[in-house]
XYZ file of C-alpha atoms in Angstrom:
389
model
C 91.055 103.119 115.412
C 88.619 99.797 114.907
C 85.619 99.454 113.614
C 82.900 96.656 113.836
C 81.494 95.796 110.056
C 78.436 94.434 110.077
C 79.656 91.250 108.951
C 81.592 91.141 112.375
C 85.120 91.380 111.183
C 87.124 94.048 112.595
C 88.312 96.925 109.913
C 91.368 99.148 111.264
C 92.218 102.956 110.778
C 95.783 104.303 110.404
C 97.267 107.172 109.737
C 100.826 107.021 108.236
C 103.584 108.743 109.929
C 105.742 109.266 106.508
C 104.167 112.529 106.816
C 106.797 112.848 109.703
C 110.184 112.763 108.544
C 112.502 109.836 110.361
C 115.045 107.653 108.702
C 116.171 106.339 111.934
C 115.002 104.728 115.014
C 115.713 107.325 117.855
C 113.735 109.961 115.459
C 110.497 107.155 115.041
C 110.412 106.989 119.014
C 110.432 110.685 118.952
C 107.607 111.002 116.315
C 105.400 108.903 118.383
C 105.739 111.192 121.220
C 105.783 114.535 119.738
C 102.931 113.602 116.894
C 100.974 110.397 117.018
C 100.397 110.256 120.977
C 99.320 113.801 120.539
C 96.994 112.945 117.691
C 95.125 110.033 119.998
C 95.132 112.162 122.960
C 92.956 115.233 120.752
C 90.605 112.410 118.946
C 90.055 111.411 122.666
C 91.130 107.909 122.003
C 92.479 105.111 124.347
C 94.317 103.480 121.413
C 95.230 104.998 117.700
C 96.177 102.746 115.139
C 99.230 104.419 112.808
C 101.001 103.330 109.764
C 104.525 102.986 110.544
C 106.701 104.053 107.808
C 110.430 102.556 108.915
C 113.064 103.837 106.595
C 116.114 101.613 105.837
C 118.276 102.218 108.104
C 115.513 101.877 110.970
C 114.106 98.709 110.282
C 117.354 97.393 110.008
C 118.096 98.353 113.922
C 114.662 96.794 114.180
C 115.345 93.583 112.799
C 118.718 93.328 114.018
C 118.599 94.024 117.297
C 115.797 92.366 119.580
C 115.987 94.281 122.388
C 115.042 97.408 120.476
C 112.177 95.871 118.642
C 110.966 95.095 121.878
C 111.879 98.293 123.280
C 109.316 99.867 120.353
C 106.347 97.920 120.619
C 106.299 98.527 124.716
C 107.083 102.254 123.620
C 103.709 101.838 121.365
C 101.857 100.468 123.957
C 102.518 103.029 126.697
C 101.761 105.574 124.196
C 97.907 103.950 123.346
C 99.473 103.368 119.921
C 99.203 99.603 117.564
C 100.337 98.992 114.355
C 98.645 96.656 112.115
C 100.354 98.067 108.408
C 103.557 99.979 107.312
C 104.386 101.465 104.880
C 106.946 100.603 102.229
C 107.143 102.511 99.529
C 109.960 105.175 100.365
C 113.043 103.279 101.227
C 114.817 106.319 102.324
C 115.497 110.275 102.083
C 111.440 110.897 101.962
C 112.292 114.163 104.137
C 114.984 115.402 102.131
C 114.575 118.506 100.351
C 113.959 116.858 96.968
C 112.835 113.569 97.033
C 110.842 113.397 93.211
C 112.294 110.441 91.196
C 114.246 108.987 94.419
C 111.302 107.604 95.594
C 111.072 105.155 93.268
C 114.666 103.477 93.756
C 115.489 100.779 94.457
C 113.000 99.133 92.668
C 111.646 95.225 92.433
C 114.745 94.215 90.398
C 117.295 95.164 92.804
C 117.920 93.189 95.811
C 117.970 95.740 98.187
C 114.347 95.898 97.413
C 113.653 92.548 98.633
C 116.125 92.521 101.884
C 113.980 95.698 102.958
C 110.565 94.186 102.306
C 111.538 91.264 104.141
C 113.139 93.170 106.933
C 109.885 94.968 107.163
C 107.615 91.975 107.108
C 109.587 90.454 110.209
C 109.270 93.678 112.544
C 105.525 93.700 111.470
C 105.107 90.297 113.030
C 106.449 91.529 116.044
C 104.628 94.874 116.070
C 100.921 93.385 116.047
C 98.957 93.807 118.484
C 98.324 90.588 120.627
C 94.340 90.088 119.365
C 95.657 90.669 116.153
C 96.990 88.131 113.435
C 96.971 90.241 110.257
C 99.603 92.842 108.792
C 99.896 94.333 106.250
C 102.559 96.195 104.147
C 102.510 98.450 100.734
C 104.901 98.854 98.392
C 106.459 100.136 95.443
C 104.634 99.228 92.155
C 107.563 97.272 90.611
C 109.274 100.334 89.068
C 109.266 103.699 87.537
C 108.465 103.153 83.667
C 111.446 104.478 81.988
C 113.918 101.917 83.896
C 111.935 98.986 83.187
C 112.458 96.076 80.448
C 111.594 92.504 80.155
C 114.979 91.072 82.069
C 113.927 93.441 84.788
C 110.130 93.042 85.340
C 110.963 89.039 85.045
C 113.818 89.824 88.505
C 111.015 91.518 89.839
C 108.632 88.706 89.613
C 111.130 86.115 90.876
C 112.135 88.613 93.861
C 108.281 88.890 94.653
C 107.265 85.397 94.395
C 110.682 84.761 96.868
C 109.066 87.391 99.309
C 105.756 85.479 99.341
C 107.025 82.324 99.975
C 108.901 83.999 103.301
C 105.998 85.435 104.357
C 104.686 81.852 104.173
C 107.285 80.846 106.258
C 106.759 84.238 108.560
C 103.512 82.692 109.067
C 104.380 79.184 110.063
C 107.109 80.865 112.407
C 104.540 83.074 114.832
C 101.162 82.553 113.087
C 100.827 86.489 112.298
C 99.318 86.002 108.507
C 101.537 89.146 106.085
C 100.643 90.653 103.061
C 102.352 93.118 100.785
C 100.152 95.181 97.982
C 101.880 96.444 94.976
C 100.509 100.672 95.079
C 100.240 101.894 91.850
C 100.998 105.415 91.037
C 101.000 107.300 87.820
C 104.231 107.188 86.222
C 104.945 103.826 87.187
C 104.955 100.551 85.510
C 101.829 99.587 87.135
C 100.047 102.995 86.682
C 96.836 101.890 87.353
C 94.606 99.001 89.074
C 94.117 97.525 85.618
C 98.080 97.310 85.021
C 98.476 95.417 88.433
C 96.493 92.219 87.559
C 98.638 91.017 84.703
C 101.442 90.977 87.054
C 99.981 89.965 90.135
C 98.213 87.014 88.107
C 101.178 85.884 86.558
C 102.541 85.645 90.455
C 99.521 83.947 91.617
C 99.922 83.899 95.359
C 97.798 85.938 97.606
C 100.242 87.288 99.591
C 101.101 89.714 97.105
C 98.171 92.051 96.144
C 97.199 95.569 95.465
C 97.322 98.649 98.279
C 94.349 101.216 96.555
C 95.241 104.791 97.249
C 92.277 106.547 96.275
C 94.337 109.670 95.245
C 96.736 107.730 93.084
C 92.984 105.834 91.382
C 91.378 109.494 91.174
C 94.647 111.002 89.149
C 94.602 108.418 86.434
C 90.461 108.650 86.057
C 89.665 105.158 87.301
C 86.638 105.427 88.062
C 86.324 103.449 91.882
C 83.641 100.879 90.989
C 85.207 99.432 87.566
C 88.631 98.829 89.138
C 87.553 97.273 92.250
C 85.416 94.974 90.554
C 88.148 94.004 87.410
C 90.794 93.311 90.796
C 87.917 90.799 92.333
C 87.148 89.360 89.150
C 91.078 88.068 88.739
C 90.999 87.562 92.224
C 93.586 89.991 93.317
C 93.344 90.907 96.687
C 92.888 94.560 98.257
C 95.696 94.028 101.112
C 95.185 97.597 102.075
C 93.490 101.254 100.936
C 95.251 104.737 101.270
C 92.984 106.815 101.658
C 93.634 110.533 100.200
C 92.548 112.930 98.044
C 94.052 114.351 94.909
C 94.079 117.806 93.329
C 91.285 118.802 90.559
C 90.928 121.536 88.014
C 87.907 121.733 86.419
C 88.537 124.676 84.015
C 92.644 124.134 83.402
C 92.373 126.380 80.007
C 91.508 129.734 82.531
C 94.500 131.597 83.738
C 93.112 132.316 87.037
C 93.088 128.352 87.625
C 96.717 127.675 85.924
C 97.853 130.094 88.534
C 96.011 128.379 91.315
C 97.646 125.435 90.355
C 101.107 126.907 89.871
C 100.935 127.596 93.979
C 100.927 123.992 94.095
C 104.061 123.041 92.098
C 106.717 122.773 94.618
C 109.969 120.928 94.928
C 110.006 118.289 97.043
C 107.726 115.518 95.543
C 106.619 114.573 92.292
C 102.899 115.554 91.071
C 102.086 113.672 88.296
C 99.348 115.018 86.365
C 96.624 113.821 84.195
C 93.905 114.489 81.677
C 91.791 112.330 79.539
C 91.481 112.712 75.784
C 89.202 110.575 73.027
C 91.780 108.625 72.595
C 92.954 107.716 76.353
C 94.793 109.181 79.176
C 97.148 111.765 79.027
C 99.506 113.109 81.530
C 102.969 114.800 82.852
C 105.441 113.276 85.303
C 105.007 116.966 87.157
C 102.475 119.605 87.497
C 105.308 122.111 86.240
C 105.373 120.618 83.253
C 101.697 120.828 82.427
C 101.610 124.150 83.552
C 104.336 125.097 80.507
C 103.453 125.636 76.933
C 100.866 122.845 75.632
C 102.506 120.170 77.114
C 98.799 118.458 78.288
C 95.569 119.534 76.596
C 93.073 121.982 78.423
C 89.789 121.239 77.237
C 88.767 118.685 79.920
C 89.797 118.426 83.661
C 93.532 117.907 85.416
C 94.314 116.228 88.168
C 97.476 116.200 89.947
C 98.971 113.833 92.376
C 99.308 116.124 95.344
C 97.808 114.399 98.609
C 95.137 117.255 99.891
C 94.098 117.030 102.916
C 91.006 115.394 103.095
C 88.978 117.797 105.355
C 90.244 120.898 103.718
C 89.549 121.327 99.759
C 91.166 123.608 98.449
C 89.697 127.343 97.680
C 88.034 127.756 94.387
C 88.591 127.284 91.418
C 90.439 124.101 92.456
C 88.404 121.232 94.770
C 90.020 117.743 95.660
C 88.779 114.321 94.385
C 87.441 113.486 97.210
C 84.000 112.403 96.152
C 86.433 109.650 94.639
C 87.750 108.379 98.087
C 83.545 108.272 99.007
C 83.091 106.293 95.904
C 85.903 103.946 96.652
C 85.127 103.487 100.337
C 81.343 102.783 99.475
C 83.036 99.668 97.639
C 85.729 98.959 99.716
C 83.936 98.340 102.526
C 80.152 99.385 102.401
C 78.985 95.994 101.053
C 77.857 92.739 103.076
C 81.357 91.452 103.728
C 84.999 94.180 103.382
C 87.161 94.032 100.472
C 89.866 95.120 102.887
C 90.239 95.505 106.637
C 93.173 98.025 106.313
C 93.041 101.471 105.696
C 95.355 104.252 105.842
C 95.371 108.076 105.754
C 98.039 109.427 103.792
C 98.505 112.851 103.627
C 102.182 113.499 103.716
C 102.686 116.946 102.005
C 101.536 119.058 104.759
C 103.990 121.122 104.606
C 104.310 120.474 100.698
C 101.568 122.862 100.183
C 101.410 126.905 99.051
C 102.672 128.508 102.406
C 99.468 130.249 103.257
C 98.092 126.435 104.055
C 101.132 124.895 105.756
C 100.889 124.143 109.905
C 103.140 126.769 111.425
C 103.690 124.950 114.617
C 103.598 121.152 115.480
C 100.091 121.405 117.505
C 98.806 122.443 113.829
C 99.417 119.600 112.120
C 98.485 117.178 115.174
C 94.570 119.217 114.826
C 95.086 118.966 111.007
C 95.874 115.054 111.050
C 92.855 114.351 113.859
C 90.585 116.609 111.662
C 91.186 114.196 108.759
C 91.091 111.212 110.919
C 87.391 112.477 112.120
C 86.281 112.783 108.828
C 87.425 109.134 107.942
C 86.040 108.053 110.637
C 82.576 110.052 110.445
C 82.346 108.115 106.697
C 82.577 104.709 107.926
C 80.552 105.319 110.414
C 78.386 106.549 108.101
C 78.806 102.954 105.629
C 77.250 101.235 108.963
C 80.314 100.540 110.509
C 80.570 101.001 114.418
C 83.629 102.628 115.870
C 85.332 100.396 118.587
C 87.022 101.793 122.105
């Protein structure tokens, strides 16, 4: 979906398809007919922008082979689909049964990191849209904490700084302009906004930037406003914005909302969670955790890192953050001139949540994803943007 800001440039809509699980290229093709063609055809759109999550093996048939690359974006255009930003965080195994710490490997200090990022920068030029000449991908943010020392964060600097210098060279190749935004997620070396610009400065090419999901800022109490600001102050760039919506407990100390909560601790994905205290943050790597003994204080709110679906809060006592996402989007885009021109919904954990909640049957989730999609686009409509055919 495009929309006209009223500074003229054009600002795209996605949703991401990791929410669909494919770690090869027959099963993408097949999630663009049985879910994202479906989603256009029930918003009543000609053309749907999505956020193409490629696993490895997939992008490698991509980059290896040109006769399937161009075999998927004719497949995209038949189907009224374009791709302007993947996703590429998960590397692989984000449909497996338990994906938790996996998620995170490999990380900016191995290699394989790299190879993938550049593999998926080089089907992106290929998968734009002819009218447009900027992509954009999101990433891991450098590592998971506990793996993470000096010799490694300087490899992952030097293996980021070699990425942005080939997507300079990308650029000279077929003038599509690439670039990749460090995500950060609680738990992670760069937890937070704030932790990205040390890192990103010391890089100092704009190329590399910061993807803002607005659940992973509304876990770890940024408030929307601050960060944005601090990240155009150093003059990091917003390369893209997830937008999503994170659990919140007001009252956590009250048993009736520790068991609401408990229906969302599942096994799949981690769901980092997070309080604040007088003397900072504090938080869990999983909402089990919190939920057993005193592990996380329970005088002020939780939130955990569980995507919620954006038009669907949960039932009381819990709610969702999303009055963060409205916050962030004010300031993402609501002023005289974008801070970014990508965004993405990201709800992947559809069928993550308590069983009552889940889509039973695929046309479900295809009214569940244009439901959130409508919402999205009912806000930036509603920030003076104009929706596009």
């Amino acid at each position: 979906m495009r929309f006209r800001h009223p500074d003229g440039s054009t600002v795209h809509l996605a949703y991401c398809t990791n929410v669909h699980p494919a770690e090869t290229l027959d099963g993408v093709l097949a999630q663009l007919r049985d879910h994202c063609e479906p989603v256009r055809r029930r918003l009543g759109r000609d053309r749907l922008g999505i956020g193409l999550w490629l696993a490895k093996d997939a992008s490698h048939a991509l980059v290896t082979d040109p006769v399937a690359l161009r075999a998927l974006r004719s497949e995209l255009d038949r189907r009224g689909l374009e791709v302007v930003t993947l996703n590429g965080f998960p590397y692989e195994g984000f449909g497996a049964q338990e994906v938790k710490y996996r998620v995170y490997r490999p990380d900016w200090a191995d290699p394989e990191r790299l190879a993938y990022t550049t593999a998926l920068a080089r089907v992106l030029a290929r998968l734009l849209p002819d009218d447009v000449t900027e992509g954009s991908i999101s990433t891991l943010p450098l590592a998971w904490r506990t793996a993470y020392d000096d010799d490694r964060a300087a490899t992952a600097r030097a293996a980021l700084t070699t990425l942005a210098e080939r997507l300079d060279a990308l650029h000279e190749l077929t003038g599509r302009s690439l670039r990749v935004g460090l995500e950060p997620e609680p738990g992670c070396t760069v937890e937070t906004t704030a932790d990205a610009i040390a890192p990103l400065t010391a890089i100092g090419h704009d190329r590399i930037g910061v993807c803002v999901d607005t659940c992973h800022l509304a876990t770890s109490f940024e408030d929307p406003h601050t960060a944005l600001d601090a990240l155009a102050e150093a003059h990091v760039p917003v390369v893209k914005s997830q937008l999503s919506a994170a659990l919140h407990a007001e009252h956590p100390r009250l048993p009736e909302v520790r068991a609401a909560l408990a229906a969302f601790d599942e096994p799949r994905f981690l769901h980092q969670t997070r309080t604040t205290t007088a003397t900072g943050p504090r938080g869990t790597d999983d909402l089990g955790e919190a939920l057993t003994g005193d592990a996380l204080p329970d005088t002020a709110p939780w939130r955990a890192h569980f995507h919620v679906p954006l038009h669907a809060a949960p039932a009381a006592p819990l709610t969702s953050t999303l009055p963060v996402l409205r916050a962030a989007l004010t300031r993402l885009v609501g002023g005289p001139h974008p801070l970014t021109r990508h965004l993405e919904v990201e709800t992947y954990t559809w069928q993550a949540l308590p069983p009552e909640l889940r889509p039973r049957a695929r046309a479900q989730l295809v009214d569940g994803i244009a439901a959130e999609l409508t919402l999205a686009r009912d806000l930036l409509t509603d920030l003076g943007l104009k929706e596009l055919p």
